[in-house]
PDB file of C-alpha atoms in Angstrom:
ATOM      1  CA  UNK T 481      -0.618  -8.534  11.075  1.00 55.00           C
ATOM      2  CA  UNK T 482      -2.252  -6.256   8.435  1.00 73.00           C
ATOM      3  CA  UNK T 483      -4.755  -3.777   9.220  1.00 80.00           C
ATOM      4  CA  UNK T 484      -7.121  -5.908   6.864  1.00 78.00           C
ATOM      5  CA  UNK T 485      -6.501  -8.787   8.812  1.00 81.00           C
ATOM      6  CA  UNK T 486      -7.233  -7.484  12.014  1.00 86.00           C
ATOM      7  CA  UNK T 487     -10.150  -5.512  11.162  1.00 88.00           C
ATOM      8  CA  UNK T 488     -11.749  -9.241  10.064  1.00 88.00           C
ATOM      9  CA  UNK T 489     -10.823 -10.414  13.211  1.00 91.00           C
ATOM     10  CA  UNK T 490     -12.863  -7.848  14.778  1.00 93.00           C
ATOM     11  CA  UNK T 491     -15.939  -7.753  12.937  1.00 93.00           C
ATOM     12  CA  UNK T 492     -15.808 -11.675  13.426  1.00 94.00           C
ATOM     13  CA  UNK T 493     -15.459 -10.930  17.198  1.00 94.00           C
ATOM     14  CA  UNK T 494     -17.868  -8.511  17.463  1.00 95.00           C
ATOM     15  CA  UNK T 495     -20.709 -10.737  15.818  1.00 95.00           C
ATOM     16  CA  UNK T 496     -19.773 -13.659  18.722  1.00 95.00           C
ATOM     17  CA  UNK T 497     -20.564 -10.606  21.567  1.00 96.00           C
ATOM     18  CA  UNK T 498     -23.816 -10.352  19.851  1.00 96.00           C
ATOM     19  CA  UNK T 499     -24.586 -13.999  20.449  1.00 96.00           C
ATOM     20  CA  UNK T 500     -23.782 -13.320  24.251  1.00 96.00           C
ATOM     21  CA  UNK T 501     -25.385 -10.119  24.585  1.00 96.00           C
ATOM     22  CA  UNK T 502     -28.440 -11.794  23.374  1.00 96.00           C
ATOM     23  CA  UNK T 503     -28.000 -14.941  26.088  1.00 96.00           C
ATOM     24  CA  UNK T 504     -27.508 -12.012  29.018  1.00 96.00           C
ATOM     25  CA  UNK T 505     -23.907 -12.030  29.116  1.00 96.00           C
ATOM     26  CA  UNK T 506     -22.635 -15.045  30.729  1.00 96.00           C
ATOM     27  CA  UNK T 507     -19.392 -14.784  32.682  1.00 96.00           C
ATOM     28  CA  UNK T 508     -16.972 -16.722  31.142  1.00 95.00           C
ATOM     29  CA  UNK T 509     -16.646 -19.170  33.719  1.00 95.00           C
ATOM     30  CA  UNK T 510     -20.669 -20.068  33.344  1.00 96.00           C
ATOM     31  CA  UNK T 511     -19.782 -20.415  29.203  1.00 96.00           C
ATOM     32  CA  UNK T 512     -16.998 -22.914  30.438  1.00 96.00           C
ATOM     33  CA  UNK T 513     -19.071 -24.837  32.816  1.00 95.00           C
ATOM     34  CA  UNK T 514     -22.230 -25.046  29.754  1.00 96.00           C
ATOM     35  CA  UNK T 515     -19.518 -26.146  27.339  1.00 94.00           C
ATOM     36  CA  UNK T 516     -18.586 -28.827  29.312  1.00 93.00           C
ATOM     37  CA  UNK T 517     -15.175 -27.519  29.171  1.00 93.00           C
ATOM     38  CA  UNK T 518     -15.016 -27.822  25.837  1.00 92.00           C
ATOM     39  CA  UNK T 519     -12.502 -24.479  25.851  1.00 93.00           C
ATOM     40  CA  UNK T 520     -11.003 -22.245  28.486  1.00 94.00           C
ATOM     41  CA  UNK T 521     -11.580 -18.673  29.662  1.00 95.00           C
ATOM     42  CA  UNK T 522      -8.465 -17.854  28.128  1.00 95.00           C
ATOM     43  CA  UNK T 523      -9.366 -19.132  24.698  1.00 94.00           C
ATOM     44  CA  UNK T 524     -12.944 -17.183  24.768  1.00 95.00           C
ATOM     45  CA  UNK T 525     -11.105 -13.461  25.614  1.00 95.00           C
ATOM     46  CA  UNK T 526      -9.056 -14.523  23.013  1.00 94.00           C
ATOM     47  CA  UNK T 527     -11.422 -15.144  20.476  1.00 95.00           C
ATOM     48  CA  UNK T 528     -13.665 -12.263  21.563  1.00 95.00           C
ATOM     49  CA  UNK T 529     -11.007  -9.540  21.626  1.00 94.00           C
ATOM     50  CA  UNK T 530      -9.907 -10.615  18.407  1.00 92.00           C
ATOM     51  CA  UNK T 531      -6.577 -11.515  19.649  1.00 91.00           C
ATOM     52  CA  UNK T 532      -6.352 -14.835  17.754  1.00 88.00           C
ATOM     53  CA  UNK T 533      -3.656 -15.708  14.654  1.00 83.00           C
ATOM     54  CA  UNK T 534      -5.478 -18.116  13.145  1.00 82.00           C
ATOM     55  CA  UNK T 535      -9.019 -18.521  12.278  1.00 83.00           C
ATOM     56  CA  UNK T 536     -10.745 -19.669  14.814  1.00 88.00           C
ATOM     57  CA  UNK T 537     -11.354 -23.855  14.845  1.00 91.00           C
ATOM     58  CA  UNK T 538     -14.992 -24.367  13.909  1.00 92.00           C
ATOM     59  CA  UNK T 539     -15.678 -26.638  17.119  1.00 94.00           C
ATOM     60  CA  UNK T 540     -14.696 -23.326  19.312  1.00 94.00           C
ATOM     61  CA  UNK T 541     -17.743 -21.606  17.664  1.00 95.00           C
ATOM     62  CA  UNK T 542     -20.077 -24.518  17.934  1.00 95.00           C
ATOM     63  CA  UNK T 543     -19.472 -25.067  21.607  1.00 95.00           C
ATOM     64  CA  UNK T 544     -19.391 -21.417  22.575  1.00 96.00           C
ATOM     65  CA  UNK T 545     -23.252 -20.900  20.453  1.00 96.00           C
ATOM     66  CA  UNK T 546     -24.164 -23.877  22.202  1.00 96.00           C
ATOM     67  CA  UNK T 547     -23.406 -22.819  25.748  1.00 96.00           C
ATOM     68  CA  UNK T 548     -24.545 -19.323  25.340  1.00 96.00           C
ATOM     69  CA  UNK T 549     -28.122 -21.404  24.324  1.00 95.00           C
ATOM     70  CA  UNK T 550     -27.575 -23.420  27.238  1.00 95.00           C
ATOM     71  CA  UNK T 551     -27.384 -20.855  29.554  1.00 96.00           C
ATOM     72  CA  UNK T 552     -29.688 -19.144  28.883  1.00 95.00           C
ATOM     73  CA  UNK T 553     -32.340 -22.018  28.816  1.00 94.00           C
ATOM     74  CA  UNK T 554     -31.463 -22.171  32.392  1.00 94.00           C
ATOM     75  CA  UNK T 555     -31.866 -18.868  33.504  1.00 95.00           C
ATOM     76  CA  UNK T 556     -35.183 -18.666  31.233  1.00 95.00           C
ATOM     77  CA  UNK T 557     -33.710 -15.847  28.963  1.00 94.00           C
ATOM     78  CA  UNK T 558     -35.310 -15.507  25.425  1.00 94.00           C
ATOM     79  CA  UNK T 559     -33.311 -15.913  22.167  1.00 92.00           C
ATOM     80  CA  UNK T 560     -33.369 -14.555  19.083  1.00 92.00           C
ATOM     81  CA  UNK T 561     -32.421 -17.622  17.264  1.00 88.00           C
ATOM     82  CA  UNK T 562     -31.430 -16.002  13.893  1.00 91.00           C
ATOM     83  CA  UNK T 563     -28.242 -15.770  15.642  1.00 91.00           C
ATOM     84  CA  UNK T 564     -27.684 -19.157  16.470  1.00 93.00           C
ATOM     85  CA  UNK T 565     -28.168 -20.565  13.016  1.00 94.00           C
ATOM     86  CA  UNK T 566     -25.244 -22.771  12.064  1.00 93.00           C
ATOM     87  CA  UNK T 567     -25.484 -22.750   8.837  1.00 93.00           C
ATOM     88  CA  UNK T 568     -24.671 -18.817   8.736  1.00 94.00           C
ATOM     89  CA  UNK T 569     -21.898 -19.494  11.302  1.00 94.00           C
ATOM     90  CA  UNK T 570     -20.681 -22.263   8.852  1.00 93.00           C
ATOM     91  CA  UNK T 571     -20.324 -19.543   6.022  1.00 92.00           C
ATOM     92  CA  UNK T 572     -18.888 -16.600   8.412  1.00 92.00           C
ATOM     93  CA  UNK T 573     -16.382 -19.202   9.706  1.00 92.00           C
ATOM     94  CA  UNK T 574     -15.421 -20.060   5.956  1.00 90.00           C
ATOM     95  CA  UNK T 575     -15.401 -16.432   5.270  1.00 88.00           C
ATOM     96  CA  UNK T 576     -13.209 -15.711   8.072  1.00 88.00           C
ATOM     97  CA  UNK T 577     -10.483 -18.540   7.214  1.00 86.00           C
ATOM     98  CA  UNK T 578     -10.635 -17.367   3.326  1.00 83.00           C
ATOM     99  CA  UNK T 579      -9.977 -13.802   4.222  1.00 81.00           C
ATOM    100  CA  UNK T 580      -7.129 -14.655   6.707  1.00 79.00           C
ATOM    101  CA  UNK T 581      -5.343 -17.127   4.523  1.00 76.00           C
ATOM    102  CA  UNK T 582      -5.592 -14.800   1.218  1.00 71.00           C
ATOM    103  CA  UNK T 583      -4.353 -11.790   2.338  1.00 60.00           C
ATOM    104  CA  UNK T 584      -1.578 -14.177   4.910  1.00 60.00           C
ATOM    105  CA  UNK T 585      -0.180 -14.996   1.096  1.00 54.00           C
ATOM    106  CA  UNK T 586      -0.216 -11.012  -0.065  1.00 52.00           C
ATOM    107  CA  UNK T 587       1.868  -9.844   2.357  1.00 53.00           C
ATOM    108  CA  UNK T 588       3.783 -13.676   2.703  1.00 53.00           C
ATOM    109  CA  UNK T 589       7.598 -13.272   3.531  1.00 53.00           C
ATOM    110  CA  UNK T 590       9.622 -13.769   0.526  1.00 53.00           C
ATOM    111  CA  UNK T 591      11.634 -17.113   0.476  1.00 51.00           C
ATOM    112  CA  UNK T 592      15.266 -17.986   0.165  1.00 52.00           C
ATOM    113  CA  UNK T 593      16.200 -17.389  -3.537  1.00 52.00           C
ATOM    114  CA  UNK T 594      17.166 -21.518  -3.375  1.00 62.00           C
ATOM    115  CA  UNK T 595      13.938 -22.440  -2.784  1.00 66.00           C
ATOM    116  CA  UNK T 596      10.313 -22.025  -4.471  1.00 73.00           C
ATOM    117  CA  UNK T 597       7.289 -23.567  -2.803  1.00 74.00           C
ATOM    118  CA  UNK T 598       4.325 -24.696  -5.171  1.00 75.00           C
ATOM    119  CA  UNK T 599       1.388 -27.123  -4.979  1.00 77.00           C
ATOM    120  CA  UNK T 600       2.653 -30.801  -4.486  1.00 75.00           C
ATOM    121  CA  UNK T 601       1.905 -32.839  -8.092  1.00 71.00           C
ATOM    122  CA  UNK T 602      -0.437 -35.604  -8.232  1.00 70.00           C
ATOM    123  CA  UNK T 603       1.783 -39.187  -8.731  1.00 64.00           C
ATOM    124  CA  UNK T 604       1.981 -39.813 -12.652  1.00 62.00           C
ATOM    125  CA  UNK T 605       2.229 -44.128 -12.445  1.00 60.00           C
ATOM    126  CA  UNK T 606       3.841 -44.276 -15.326  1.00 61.00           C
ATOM    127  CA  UNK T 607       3.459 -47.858 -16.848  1.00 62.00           C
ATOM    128  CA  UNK T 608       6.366 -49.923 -17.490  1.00 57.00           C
ATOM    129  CA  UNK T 609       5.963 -49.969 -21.270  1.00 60.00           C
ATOM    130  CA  UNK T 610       6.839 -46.578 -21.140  1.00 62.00           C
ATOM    131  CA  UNK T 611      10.433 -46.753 -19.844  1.00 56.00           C
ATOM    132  CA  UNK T 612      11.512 -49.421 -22.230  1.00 62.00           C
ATOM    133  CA  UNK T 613      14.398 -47.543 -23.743  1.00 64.00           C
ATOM    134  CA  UNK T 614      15.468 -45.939 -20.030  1.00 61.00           C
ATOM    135  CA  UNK T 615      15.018 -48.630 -17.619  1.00 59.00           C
ATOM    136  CA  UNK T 616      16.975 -46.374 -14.790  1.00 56.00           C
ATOM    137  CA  UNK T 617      13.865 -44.470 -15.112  1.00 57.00           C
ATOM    138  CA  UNK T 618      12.095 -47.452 -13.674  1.00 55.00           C
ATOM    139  CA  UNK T 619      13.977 -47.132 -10.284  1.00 54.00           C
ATOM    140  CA  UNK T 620      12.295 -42.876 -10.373  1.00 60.00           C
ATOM    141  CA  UNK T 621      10.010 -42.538  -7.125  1.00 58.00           C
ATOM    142  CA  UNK T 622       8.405 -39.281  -9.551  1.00 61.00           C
ATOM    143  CA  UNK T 623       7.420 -41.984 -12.204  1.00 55.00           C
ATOM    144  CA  UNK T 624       5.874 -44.750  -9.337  1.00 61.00           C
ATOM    145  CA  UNK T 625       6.386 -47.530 -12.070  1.00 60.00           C
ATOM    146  CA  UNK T 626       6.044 -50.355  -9.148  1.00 62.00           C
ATOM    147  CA  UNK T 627       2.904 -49.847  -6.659  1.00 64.00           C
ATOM    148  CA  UNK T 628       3.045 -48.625  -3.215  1.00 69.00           C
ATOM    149  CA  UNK T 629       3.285 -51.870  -0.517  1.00 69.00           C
ATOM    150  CA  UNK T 630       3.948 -52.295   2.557  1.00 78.00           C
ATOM    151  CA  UNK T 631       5.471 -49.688   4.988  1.00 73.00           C
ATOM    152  CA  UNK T 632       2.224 -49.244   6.715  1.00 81.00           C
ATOM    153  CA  UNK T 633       3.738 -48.830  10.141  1.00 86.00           C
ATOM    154  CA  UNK T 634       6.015 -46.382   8.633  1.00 83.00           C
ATOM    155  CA  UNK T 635       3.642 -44.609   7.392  1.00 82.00           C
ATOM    156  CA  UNK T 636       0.895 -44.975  10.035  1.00 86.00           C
ATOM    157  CA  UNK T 637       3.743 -43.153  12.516  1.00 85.00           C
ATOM    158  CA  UNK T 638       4.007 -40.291  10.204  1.00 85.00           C
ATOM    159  CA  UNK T 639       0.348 -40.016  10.241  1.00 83.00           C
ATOM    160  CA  UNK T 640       0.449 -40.224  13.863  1.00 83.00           C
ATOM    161  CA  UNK T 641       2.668 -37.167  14.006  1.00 80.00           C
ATOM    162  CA  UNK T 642       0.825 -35.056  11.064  1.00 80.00           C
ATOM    163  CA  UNK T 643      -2.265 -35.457  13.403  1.00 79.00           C
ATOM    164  CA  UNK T 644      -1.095 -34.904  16.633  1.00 78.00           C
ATOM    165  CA  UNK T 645      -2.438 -32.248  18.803  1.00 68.00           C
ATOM    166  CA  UNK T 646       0.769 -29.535  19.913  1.00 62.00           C
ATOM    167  CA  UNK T 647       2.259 -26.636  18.412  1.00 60.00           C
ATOM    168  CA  UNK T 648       1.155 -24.635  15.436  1.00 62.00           C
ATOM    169  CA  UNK T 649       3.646 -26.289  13.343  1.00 71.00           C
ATOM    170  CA  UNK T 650       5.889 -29.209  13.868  1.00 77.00           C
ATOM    171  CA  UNK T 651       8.940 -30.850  11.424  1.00 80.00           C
ATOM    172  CA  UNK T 652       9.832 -34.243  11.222  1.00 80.00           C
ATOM    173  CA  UNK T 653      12.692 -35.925   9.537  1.00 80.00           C
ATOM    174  CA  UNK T 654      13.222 -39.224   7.341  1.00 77.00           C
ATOM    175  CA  UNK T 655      16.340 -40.333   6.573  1.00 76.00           C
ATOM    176  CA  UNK T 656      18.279 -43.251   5.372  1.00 71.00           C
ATOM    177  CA  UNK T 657      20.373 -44.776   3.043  1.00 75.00           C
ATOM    178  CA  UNK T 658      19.913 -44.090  -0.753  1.00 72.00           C
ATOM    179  CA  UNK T 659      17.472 -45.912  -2.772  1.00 67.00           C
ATOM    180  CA  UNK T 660      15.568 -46.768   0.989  1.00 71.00           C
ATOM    181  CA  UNK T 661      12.106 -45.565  -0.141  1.00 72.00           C
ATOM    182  CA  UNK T 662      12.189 -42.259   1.869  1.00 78.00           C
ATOM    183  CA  UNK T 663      11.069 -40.020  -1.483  1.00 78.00           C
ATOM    184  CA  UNK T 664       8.135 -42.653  -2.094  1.00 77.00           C
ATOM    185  CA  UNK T 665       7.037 -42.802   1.175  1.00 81.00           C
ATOM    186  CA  UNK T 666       7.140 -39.220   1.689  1.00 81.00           C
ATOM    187  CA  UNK T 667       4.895 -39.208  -1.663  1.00 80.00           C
ATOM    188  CA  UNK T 668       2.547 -41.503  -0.218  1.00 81.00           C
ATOM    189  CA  UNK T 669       2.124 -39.103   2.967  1.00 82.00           C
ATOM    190  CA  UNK T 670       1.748 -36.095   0.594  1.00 80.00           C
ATOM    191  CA  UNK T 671      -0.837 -38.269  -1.423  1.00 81.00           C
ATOM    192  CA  UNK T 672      -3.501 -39.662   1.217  1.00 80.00           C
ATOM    193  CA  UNK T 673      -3.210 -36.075   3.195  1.00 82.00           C
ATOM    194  CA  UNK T 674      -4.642 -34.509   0.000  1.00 80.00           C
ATOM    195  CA  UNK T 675      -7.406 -37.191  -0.607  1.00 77.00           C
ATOM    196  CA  UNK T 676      -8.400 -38.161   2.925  1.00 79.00           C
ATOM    197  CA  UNK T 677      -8.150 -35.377   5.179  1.00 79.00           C
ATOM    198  CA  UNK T 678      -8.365 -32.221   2.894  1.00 73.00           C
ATOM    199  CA  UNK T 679      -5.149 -30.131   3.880  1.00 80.00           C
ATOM    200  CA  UNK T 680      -3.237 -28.581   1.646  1.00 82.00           C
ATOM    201  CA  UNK T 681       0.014 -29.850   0.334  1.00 83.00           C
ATOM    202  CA  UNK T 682       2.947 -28.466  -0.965  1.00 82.00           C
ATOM    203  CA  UNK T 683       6.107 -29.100  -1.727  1.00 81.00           C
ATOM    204  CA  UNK T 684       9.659 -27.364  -1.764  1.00 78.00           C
ATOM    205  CA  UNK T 685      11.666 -27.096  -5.067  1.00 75.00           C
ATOM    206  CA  UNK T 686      15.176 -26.727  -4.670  1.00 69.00           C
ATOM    207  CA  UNK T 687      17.145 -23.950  -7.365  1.00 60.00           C
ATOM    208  CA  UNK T 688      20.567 -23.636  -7.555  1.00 47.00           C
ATOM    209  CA  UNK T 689      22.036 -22.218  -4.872  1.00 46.00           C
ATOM    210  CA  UNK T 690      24.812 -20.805  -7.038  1.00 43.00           C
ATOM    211  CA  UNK T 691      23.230 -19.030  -9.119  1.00 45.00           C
ATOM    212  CA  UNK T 692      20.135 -17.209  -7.356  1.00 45.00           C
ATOM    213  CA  UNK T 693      17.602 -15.310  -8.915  1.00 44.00           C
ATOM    214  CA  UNK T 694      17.692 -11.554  -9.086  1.00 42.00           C
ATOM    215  CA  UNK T 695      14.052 -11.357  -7.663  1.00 44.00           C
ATOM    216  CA  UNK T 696      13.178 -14.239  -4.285  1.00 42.00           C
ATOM    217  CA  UNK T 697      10.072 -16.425  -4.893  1.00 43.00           C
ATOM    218  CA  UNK T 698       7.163 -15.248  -3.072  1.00 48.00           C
ATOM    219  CA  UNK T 699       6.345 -18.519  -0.111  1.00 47.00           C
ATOM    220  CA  UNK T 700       2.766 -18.907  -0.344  1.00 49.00           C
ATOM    221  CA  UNK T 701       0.207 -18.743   2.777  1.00 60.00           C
ATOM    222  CA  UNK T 702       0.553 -22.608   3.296  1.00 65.00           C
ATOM    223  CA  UNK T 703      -3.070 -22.583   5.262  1.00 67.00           C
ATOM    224  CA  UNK T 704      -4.398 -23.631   8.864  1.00 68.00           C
ATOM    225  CA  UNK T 705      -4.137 -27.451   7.923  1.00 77.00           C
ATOM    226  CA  UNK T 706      -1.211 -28.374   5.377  1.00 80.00           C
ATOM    227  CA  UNK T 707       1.826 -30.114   5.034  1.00 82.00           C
ATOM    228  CA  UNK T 708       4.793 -29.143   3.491  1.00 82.00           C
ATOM    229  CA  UNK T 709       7.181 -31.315   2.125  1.00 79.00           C
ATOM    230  CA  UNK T 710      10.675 -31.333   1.317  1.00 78.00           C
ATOM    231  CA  UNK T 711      12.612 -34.417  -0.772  1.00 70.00           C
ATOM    232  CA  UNK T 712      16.937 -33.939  -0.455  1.00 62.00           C
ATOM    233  CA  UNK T 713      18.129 -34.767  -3.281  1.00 52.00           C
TER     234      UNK T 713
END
């Protein structure tokens, strides 16, 4: 953790203490209870003493303005509302995830020499016509000659598992025989993730491990949402 990073962690925190200055310091408890449980007492020290990793989830700061409102509604407190205006939240949140993410990729680890890591490319669908003279090319997954069927359950499993609620990150593993469909399908994943849910995807490029470059590639800050993906050759 940079010194950058933690001072926007801070200044992030420090504008949420406003908001519960302002609604006459509820305990944490009383936030919990007004949120409807909605988060923990742990998560809110967290978040307040800028202890957090990643940016903080957007429905943590919606829930924890709300409850600070609804408390003090109950105990008759007067807000200045400037400082519950979600819109500005919605921009200080983006902010804070922009920051964290951009200077997570200036001071990334560098990779194995093997391996580079670069945005995942958008399927070309190459028509038939234009394989004439190589038909093994027709067989490519990269050129997607034949259209995607079937498989759904296959890959409704593997969405399953990309949106699952658990640990910061998580792996999972296709294999099977040669020629089964595991680079398409893979390609398929990569594809609706990028037009349906907005994560970022990426994929790993394999050098030769024989001959490594002088200098490692630089792994990029993948983001708080994004999957990475790997097709063995």
């Amino acid at each position: 953790m940079t010194a950058a990073q933690q001072a926007a962690r801070e200044r992030f925190a420090a504008q949420l203490k406003e908001v519960l200055r302002d609604a006459g310091n509820p305990s944490y408890g009383a936030l919990v209870r007004h949120s409807g449980s909605r988060f923990s007492t742990t998560r809110i020290g967290t978040v307040l003493n800028a202890e957090f990793i990643e940016p903080v989830a957007w429905e943590f700061i919606d829930a924890f303005l709300s409850a600070c409102d609804q408390y003090a509604d109950r105990n008759n407190i007067n807000l200045s509302r400037a400082l519950y205006d979600r819109e500005l939240w919605r921009k200080r949140h983006t902010v804070l995830t922009e920051v964290l993410e951009l200077l997570e990729e200036e001071n990334a680890v560098p990779a194995p020499a093997a391996f580079t890591v670069e945005r995942f490319p958008r399927p070309s669908r190459q028509p038939v016509q234009t394989w004439r003279d190589q038909p093994s090319q027709l067989l490519s997954a990269q050129h997607q000659v034949v259209p995607f069927t079937g498989r759904g359950a296959d890959l409704a499993r593997l969405e399953d598992w990309r949106d699952s609620d658990g640990s910061v990150a998580a792996v999972t593993l296709l294999h099977a025989p040669g020629g089964q469909g595991k680079t398409r399908l893979a390609a398929r994943l990569a594809e609706n993730t990028a037009t349906r849910t907005g994560w970022k995807v990426w994929q790993a490029l394999r050098g030769s491990t024989s001959t490594p470059s002088t200098a490692a590639p630089t792994l990029p800050a993948l983001g708080r949402r994004a999957l990475l993906v790997d097709c063995r050759s």
